PDB file of C-alpha atoms in Angstrom:
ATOM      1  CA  UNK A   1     -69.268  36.531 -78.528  1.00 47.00           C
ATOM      2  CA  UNK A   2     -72.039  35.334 -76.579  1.00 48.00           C
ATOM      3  CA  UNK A   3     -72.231  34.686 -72.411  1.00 49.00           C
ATOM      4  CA  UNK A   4     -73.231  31.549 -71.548  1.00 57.00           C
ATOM      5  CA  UNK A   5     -73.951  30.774 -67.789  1.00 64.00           C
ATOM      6  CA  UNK A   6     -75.736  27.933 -65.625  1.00 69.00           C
ATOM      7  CA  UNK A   7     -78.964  27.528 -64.542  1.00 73.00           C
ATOM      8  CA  UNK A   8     -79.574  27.530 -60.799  1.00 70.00           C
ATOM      9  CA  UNK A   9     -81.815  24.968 -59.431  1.00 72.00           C
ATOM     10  CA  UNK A  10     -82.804  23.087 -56.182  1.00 69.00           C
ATOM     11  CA  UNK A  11     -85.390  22.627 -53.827  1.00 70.00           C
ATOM     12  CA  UNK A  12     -87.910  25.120 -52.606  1.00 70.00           C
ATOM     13  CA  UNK A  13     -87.578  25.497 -48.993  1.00 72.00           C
ATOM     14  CA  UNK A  14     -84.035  23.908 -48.468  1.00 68.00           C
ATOM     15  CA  UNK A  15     -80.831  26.061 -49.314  1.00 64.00           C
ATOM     16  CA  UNK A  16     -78.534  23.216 -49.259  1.00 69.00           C
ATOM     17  CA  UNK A  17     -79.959  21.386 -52.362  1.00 75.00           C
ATOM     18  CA  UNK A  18     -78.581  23.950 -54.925  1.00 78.00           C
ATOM     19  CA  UNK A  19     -77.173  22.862 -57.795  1.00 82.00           C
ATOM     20  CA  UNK A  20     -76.098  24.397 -60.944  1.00 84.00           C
ATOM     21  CA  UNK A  21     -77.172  22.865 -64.788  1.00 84.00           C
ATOM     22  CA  UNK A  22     -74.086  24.046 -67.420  1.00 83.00           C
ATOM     23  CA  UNK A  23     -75.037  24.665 -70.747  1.00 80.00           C
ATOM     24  CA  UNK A  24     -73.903  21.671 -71.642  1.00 78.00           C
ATOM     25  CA  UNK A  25     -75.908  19.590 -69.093  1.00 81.00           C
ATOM     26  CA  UNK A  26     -73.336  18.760 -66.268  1.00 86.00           C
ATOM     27  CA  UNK A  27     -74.828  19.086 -62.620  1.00 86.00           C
ATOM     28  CA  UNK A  28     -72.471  20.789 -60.004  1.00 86.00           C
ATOM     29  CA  UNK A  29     -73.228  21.602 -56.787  1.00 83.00           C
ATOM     30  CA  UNK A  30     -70.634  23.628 -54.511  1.00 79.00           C
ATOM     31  CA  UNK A  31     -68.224  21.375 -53.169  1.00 83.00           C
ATOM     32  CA  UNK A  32     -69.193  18.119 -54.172  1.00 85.00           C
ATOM     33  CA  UNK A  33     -68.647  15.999 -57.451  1.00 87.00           C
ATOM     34  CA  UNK A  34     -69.627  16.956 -60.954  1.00 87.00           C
ATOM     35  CA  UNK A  35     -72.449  14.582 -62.408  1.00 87.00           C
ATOM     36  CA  UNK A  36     -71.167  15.173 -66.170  1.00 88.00           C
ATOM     37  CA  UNK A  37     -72.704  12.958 -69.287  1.00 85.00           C
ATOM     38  CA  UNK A  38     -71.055  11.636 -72.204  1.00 87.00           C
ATOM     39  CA  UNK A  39     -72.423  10.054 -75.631  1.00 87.00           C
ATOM     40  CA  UNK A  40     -71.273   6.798 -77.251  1.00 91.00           C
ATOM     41  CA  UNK A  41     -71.231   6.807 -81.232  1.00 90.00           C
ATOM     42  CA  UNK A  42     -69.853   4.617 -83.477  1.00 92.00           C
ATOM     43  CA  UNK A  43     -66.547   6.799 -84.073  1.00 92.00           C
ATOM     44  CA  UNK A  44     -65.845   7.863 -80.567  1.00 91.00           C
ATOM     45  CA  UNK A  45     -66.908   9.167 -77.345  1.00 91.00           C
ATOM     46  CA  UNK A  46     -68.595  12.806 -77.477  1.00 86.00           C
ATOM     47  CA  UNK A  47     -67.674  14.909 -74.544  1.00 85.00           C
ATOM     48  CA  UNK A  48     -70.541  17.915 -74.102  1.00 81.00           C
ATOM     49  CA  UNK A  49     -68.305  20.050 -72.274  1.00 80.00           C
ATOM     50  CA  UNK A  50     -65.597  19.854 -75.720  1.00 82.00           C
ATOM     51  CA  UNK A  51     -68.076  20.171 -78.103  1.00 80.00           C
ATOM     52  CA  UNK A  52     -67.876  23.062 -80.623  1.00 77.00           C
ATOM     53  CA  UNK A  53     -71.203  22.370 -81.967  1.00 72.00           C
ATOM     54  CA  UNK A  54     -74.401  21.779 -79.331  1.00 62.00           C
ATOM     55  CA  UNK A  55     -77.922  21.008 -81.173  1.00 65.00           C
ATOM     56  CA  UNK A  56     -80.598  20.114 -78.897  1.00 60.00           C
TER      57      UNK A  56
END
């Protein structure tokens, strides 16, 4: 079973403009809202996060 973790990334020179990138591409940064994307098909909505297959 592989690990997956977030990226870390923010701003050189400021510490409070960390965020961190999911695997599946949602932006959270320590105690504030999760910027999270979804994708409209023609069947339904596709939810990143719930996704059992990721293909980039």
């Amino acid at each position: 079973m592989a690990i997956t973790i977030g990226v870390l990334s923010g701003v050189v020179g400021t510490g409070e403009l960390r965020a961190e990138v999911t695997p599946w591409g949602a932006i959270e940064r320590a105690g504030h809202a999760t910027l999270d994307w979804f994708v409209a098909a023609d069947d339904r909505w596709h939810v990143p996060a719930r996704e059992t297959a990721v293909r980039q």
